[in-house]
Amino acid sequence: MRIGEHVAAALAAGQPILALESTIITHGLPRPRNLKVGLEAQEQLRAAGVTPATIGVVRGEAIVGLNDDELAEIANDDSVVKLSVRDLPIAAVRGLSGGTTVAVTAFLAQKAGVRVFSTGGLGGVHRGASETFDESADLIALAQYPLVLVSAGVKSILDIPATLERFETLNVPVVGYRTKHYPGFYVSDSGYEVEYQADSPEEIAAIAKARDELGIKSAVVVANPVPKEFELDPALHDAKIEQALAECKARGIHGHDITPFLLDYMQRETSGESLEANLAVYRGNVALGAEIAKALASK
Ligand code: PSU
Ligand code: MN
């Protein structure tokens, strides 16, 4: 693993840093928008006084704090793969380039000493998991690495109540940001509730600090809903998700291909509306992650 120069400097100076994943860039968004979104997120952070640490794997090397050239390389590489924790040693030996999922981004962030991480949506328990056993490695990673992870919930392509149950089992607290309605990524309310609400970045930083003092190792998951005005029309959302799941089953798609397939299907079938919601979600999570990183750095 290599730590980018800008990240190393910020770590040494105790300045706020926010980790960002790269699967959203390599497998979550269409080109050329993907690179633009990656660069804009970094700009947004610098403007807020926070150092961006975009994490990815370039030709076998895991990098915490990609520079713009490295980001462009993985954004435009046709052979780029989706990497989770178990894939890292194989990528290293074979010299593969890859986007890092939440699971491996969390692993690398904590290894580097970065404490806050923003993403769009989290992986979770897939529908039908009681038969397929398909549960994202993101859940296990969140149980193991003491970060603050900001997301807009999990998509309703997943089994949301089962995912919330698994968070409980894995000792991962889920805190709604200014709400107790658990968000559904594309929509601001999934229809399920969380137990706790936090109302400021300072409160979230205080929760993380209390966790660290207790020596608890799991992440604090902050659920930050997409603003109502940017959400996908809930009726359109429900209809398209059913179709997406049926199509996935009919084509026999499985393993790590499922999530990218479902995301791409939603983008195509909502003529880009889901893409706009996706981007609003991401900007909101980057903004909140920045404020939490600042609050933690000043504690
Ligand atoms: N949600 C999104 N976009 C994404 C993903 C989730 O809105 O690109 C990615 C994340 O990187 C997440 C991964 O970690 O999908 C989960 O994949 P899987 O279900 O295969 O673990
Ligand atoms: Mn899976």
XYZ file of C-alpha atoms and ligand atoms in Angstrom:
321
model
C 0.000 0.000 0.000
C 1.229 3.489 -0.822
C -0.049 6.702 0.743
C -0.301 9.608 -1.711
C 1.840 12.653 -0.938
C -1.061 14.992 -0.187
C -2.554 12.447 2.213
C 0.766 11.769 3.936
C 1.232 15.516 4.488
C -2.276 15.921 5.923
C -1.808 12.890 8.213
C 1.470 14.276 9.540
C -0.124 17.676 10.197
C -3.274 16.233 11.806
C -5.454 17.887 9.179
C -8.913 16.553 8.269
C -8.981 13.865 5.578
C -11.911 12.131 3.917
C -11.567 8.740 2.221
C -13.497 8.098 -1.005
C -13.994 4.769 -2.773
C -13.397 4.144 -6.461
C -15.868 1.408 -7.443
C -18.375 4.199 -7.920
C -15.976 5.537 -10.575
C -14.962 2.249 -12.228
C -18.254 0.334 -11.981
C -20.971 2.656 -10.714
C -21.108 5.539 -13.192
C -20.928 5.796 -16.994
C -17.945 7.389 -18.764
C -16.980 10.202 -19.081
C -19.150 11.356 -16.196
C -17.371 8.971 -13.831
C -14.019 10.776 -13.903
C -15.709 14.167 -13.710
C -17.593 13.092 -10.579
C -14.398 11.749 -9.007
C -12.514 14.970 -9.656
C -15.423 17.167 -8.547
C -15.683 15.338 -5.226
C -12.001 16.046 -4.598
C -12.454 19.715 -5.516
C -15.485 19.952 -3.246
C -13.352 18.641 -0.372
C -10.422 20.965 -0.976
C -12.833 23.906 -1.046
C -14.122 22.760 2.362
C -10.578 22.568 3.752
C -10.435 18.768 3.775
C -7.819 16.582 2.045
C -9.348 13.996 -0.303
C -8.026 10.433 -0.096
C -9.525 8.636 -3.070
C -8.555 4.988 -2.753
C -7.952 2.576 -5.614
C -5.574 0.002 -7.046
C -3.338 0.967 -9.977
C -1.394 -1.825 -11.681
C -1.312 -3.894 -8.531
C -0.507 -1.119 -6.098
C -3.123 -0.118 -3.504
C -3.036 3.673 -3.214
C -4.587 5.814 -0.473
C -4.846 9.210 -2.172
C -4.813 8.706 -5.939
C -3.502 11.670 -7.898
C -5.489 12.979 -10.885
C -3.543 10.896 -13.414
C -4.060 7.709 -11.436
C -7.753 8.481 -11.061
C -8.041 9.093 -14.822
C -6.226 5.838 -15.518
C -8.666 3.640 -13.600
C -11.681 5.672 -14.792
C -10.827 4.948 -18.446
C -9.296 1.470 -18.262
C -11.383 -1.202 -20.004
C -9.719 -3.982 -18.057
C -10.352 -2.435 -14.630
C -11.815 -4.877 -12.103
C -13.979 -4.538 -9.018
C -11.914 -5.362 -5.950
C -12.925 -6.430 -2.492
C -10.603 -7.292 0.394
C -9.972 -10.859 -0.705
C -8.898 -9.719 -4.177
C -6.103 -7.379 -3.030
C -3.253 -9.917 -2.846
C -4.210 -11.370 -6.211
C -4.355 -7.909 -7.782
C -0.938 -7.167 -6.301
C 0.664 -10.277 -7.803
C -1.037 -9.963 -11.187
C -0.621 -6.187 -11.491
C -4.358 -5.581 -11.884
C -5.992 -2.159 -11.692
C -9.259 -1.902 -9.854
C -11.966 0.112 -8.246
C -12.184 -0.520 -4.517
C -15.514 -1.394 -2.928
C -16.566 0.009 0.426
C -15.112 -3.095 2.109
C -11.571 -2.714 0.807
C -11.645 1.089 0.872
C -12.507 0.855 4.575
C -9.683 -1.638 5.108
C -7.101 0.564 3.372
C -8.361 3.807 4.937
C -8.008 2.535 8.496
C -4.640 0.980 7.675
C -3.450 4.414 6.547
C -4.930 6.178 9.585
C -7.818 7.925 7.781
C -10.898 7.893 9.993
C -13.833 9.148 7.941
C -15.108 7.788 4.640
C -17.969 8.861 2.376
C -19.619 6.731 -0.278
C -22.892 6.770 -2.200
C -24.640 3.576 -1.243
C -23.495 0.629 0.815
C -23.563 -3.006 -0.084
C -25.752 -5.194 2.112
C -27.867 -8.321 2.185
C -29.250 -9.179 -1.251
C -32.856 -10.221 -1.688
C -33.103 -13.979 -1.575
C -29.915 -14.196 0.495
C -31.388 -16.942 2.656
C -30.892 -19.153 -0.405
C -28.021 -17.524 -2.254
C -25.946 -16.430 0.773
C -25.256 -13.191 -1.153
C -24.294 -10.659 1.429
C -21.816 -7.877 0.673
C -18.371 -8.040 2.248
C -19.034 -4.372 3.097
C -20.951 -5.579 6.174
C -18.041 -7.605 7.531
C -15.608 -4.763 6.868
C -17.785 -2.298 8.764
C -17.732 -4.657 11.737
C -13.923 -4.656 11.721
C -12.679 -1.141 11.033
C -13.333 1.781 13.388
C -14.285 4.439 10.857
C -17.161 6.814 10.425
C -18.837 5.839 7.168
C -21.313 8.224 5.551
C -23.770 6.722 3.057
C -27.316 7.335 1.867
C -28.429 3.938 3.037
C -28.628 0.845 0.900
C -30.583 0.566 -2.303
C -33.873 -1.221 -2.392
C -32.282 -3.617 -4.874
C -31.190 -5.113 -1.543
C -33.132 -6.554 1.381
C -33.170 -3.492 3.632
C -34.632 -4.939 6.851
C -32.277 -7.936 6.631
C -29.349 -5.539 6.170
C -30.376 -3.539 9.239
C -30.617 -6.772 11.254
C -27.119 -7.747 10.160
C -25.763 -4.372 11.290
C -27.159 -5.111 14.708
C -25.581 -8.591 14.777
C -22.228 -7.168 13.676
C -22.160 -4.476 16.386
C -22.363 -1.696 13.807
C -24.377 1.305 15.014
C -26.487 3.072 12.382
C -27.229 6.720 13.049
C -29.670 8.686 10.912
C -28.499 12.181 10.107
C -31.278 14.487 11.305
C -33.800 11.677 10.826
C -34.866 8.266 12.108
C -36.148 7.224 8.688
C -33.517 4.999 7.147
C -32.855 6.341 3.641
C -33.137 4.155 0.528
C -30.324 5.696 -1.526
C -32.411 6.852 -4.528
C -35.217 7.852 -2.174
C -34.956 9.738 1.084
C -37.059 7.261 3.078
C -36.804 3.483 2.649
C -39.828 2.890 4.854
C -37.677 1.430 7.655
C -36.581 3.137 10.856
C -33.305 3.363 12.718
C -33.054 3.715 16.470
C -30.734 6.688 16.695
C -30.585 10.125 15.184
C -27.673 12.586 15.289
C -28.158 16.242 14.482
C -24.677 17.639 13.909
C -21.216 16.618 12.673
C -19.906 17.379 16.179
C -22.319 14.876 17.728
C -21.187 12.181 15.280
C -17.539 12.971 16.026
C -18.289 12.668 19.751
C -19.908 9.244 19.202
C -16.831 8.076 17.269
C -14.553 9.362 20.007
C -16.568 7.557 22.714
C -16.381 4.371 20.665
C -12.594 4.704 20.386
C -12.220 5.308 24.112
C -14.176 2.112 24.738
C -11.978 0.223 22.293
C -14.907 -0.858 20.118
C -13.633 -1.672 16.629
C -16.717 -1.387 14.445
C -17.578 1.549 12.186
C -20.254 4.108 12.947
C -22.572 4.152 9.930
C -24.148 7.527 9.266
C -27.255 7.379 7.097
C -27.625 10.668 5.242
C -30.785 10.900 3.118
C -30.825 12.409 -0.360
C -32.701 15.746 -0.245
C -36.371 15.238 -1.248
C -36.063 17.506 -4.278
C -33.398 15.255 -5.803
C -34.912 11.858 -5.040
C -36.094 9.470 -7.711
C -39.886 9.339 -8.074
C -40.764 6.539 -5.611
C -43.335 4.906 -7.972
C -40.854 4.808 -10.862
C -38.240 3.533 -8.442
C -40.360 0.616 -7.220
C -41.428 -0.445 -10.697
C -37.919 -0.402 -12.142
C -36.386 -2.259 -9.253
C -38.745 -5.179 -9.711
C -37.826 -5.315 -13.422
C -34.121 -5.047 -12.674
C -34.246 -7.965 -10.259
C -36.231 -10.123 -12.694
C -33.758 -9.366 -15.501
C -30.823 -10.192 -13.255
C -32.342 -13.553 -12.382
C -33.249 -14.336 -16.000
C -29.678 -13.684 -17.127
C -28.136 -15.704 -14.299
C -25.949 -12.829 -13.143
C -24.211 -13.560 -9.864
C -21.371 -12.703 -7.465
C -19.744 -9.316 -7.696
C -21.441 -8.598 -11.039
C -24.872 -8.241 -9.467
C -24.522 -4.775 -7.949
C -22.996 -3.115 -11.061
C -25.638 -4.776 -13.261
C -28.515 -3.519 -11.131
C -27.088 0.017 -10.958
C -26.555 0.145 -14.708
C -30.038 -1.219 -15.362
C -31.595 1.471 -13.176
C -29.633 4.184 -14.986
C -30.685 2.983 -18.424
C -34.301 2.367 -17.511
C -34.955 5.678 -15.795
C -33.350 7.627 -18.672
C -30.713 9.050 -16.421
C -33.029 10.130 -13.608
C -31.449 7.635 -11.247
C -28.035 8.963 -12.267
C -28.986 12.490 -11.190
C -30.282 11.176 -7.863
C -27.073 9.158 -7.482
C -24.926 12.275 -7.987
C -26.958 14.373 -5.548
C -26.581 11.590 -2.991
C -22.857 11.504 -3.484
C -22.344 15.277 -3.196
C -24.402 15.326 0.000
C -22.376 12.510 1.537
C -19.061 14.105 0.587
C -20.215 17.381 2.176
C -21.296 15.717 5.434
C -18.175 13.520 5.555
C -16.048 16.667 5.251
C -17.771 18.289 8.231
C -17.375 15.133 10.345
C -13.678 14.876 9.402
C -13.194 18.483 10.510
C -15.051 17.914 13.768
C -12.955 14.799 14.504
C -9.678 16.527 13.638
C -10.413 19.309 16.121
C -11.122 16.892 19.003
N -23.678 1.440 -4.322
C -23.624 2.389 -5.282
N -22.639 2.384 -6.189
C -21.676 1.458 -6.144
C -21.723 0.484 -5.096
C -22.730 0.505 -4.209
O -24.457 3.256 -5.347
O -20.794 1.478 -6.981
C -20.576 -0.460 -4.956
C -19.792 -0.075 -3.685
O -18.435 0.000 -4.003
C -20.071 -1.215 -2.746
C -20.220 -2.369 -3.721
O -19.029 -1.411 -1.830
O -20.957 -1.800 -4.792
C -20.910 -3.547 -3.120
O -20.798 -4.610 -4.015
P -21.161 -6.106 -3.543
O -22.653 -6.102 -3.366
O -20.719 -6.973 -4.698
O -20.396 -6.348 -2.296
Mn -22.254 -10.220 -3.434
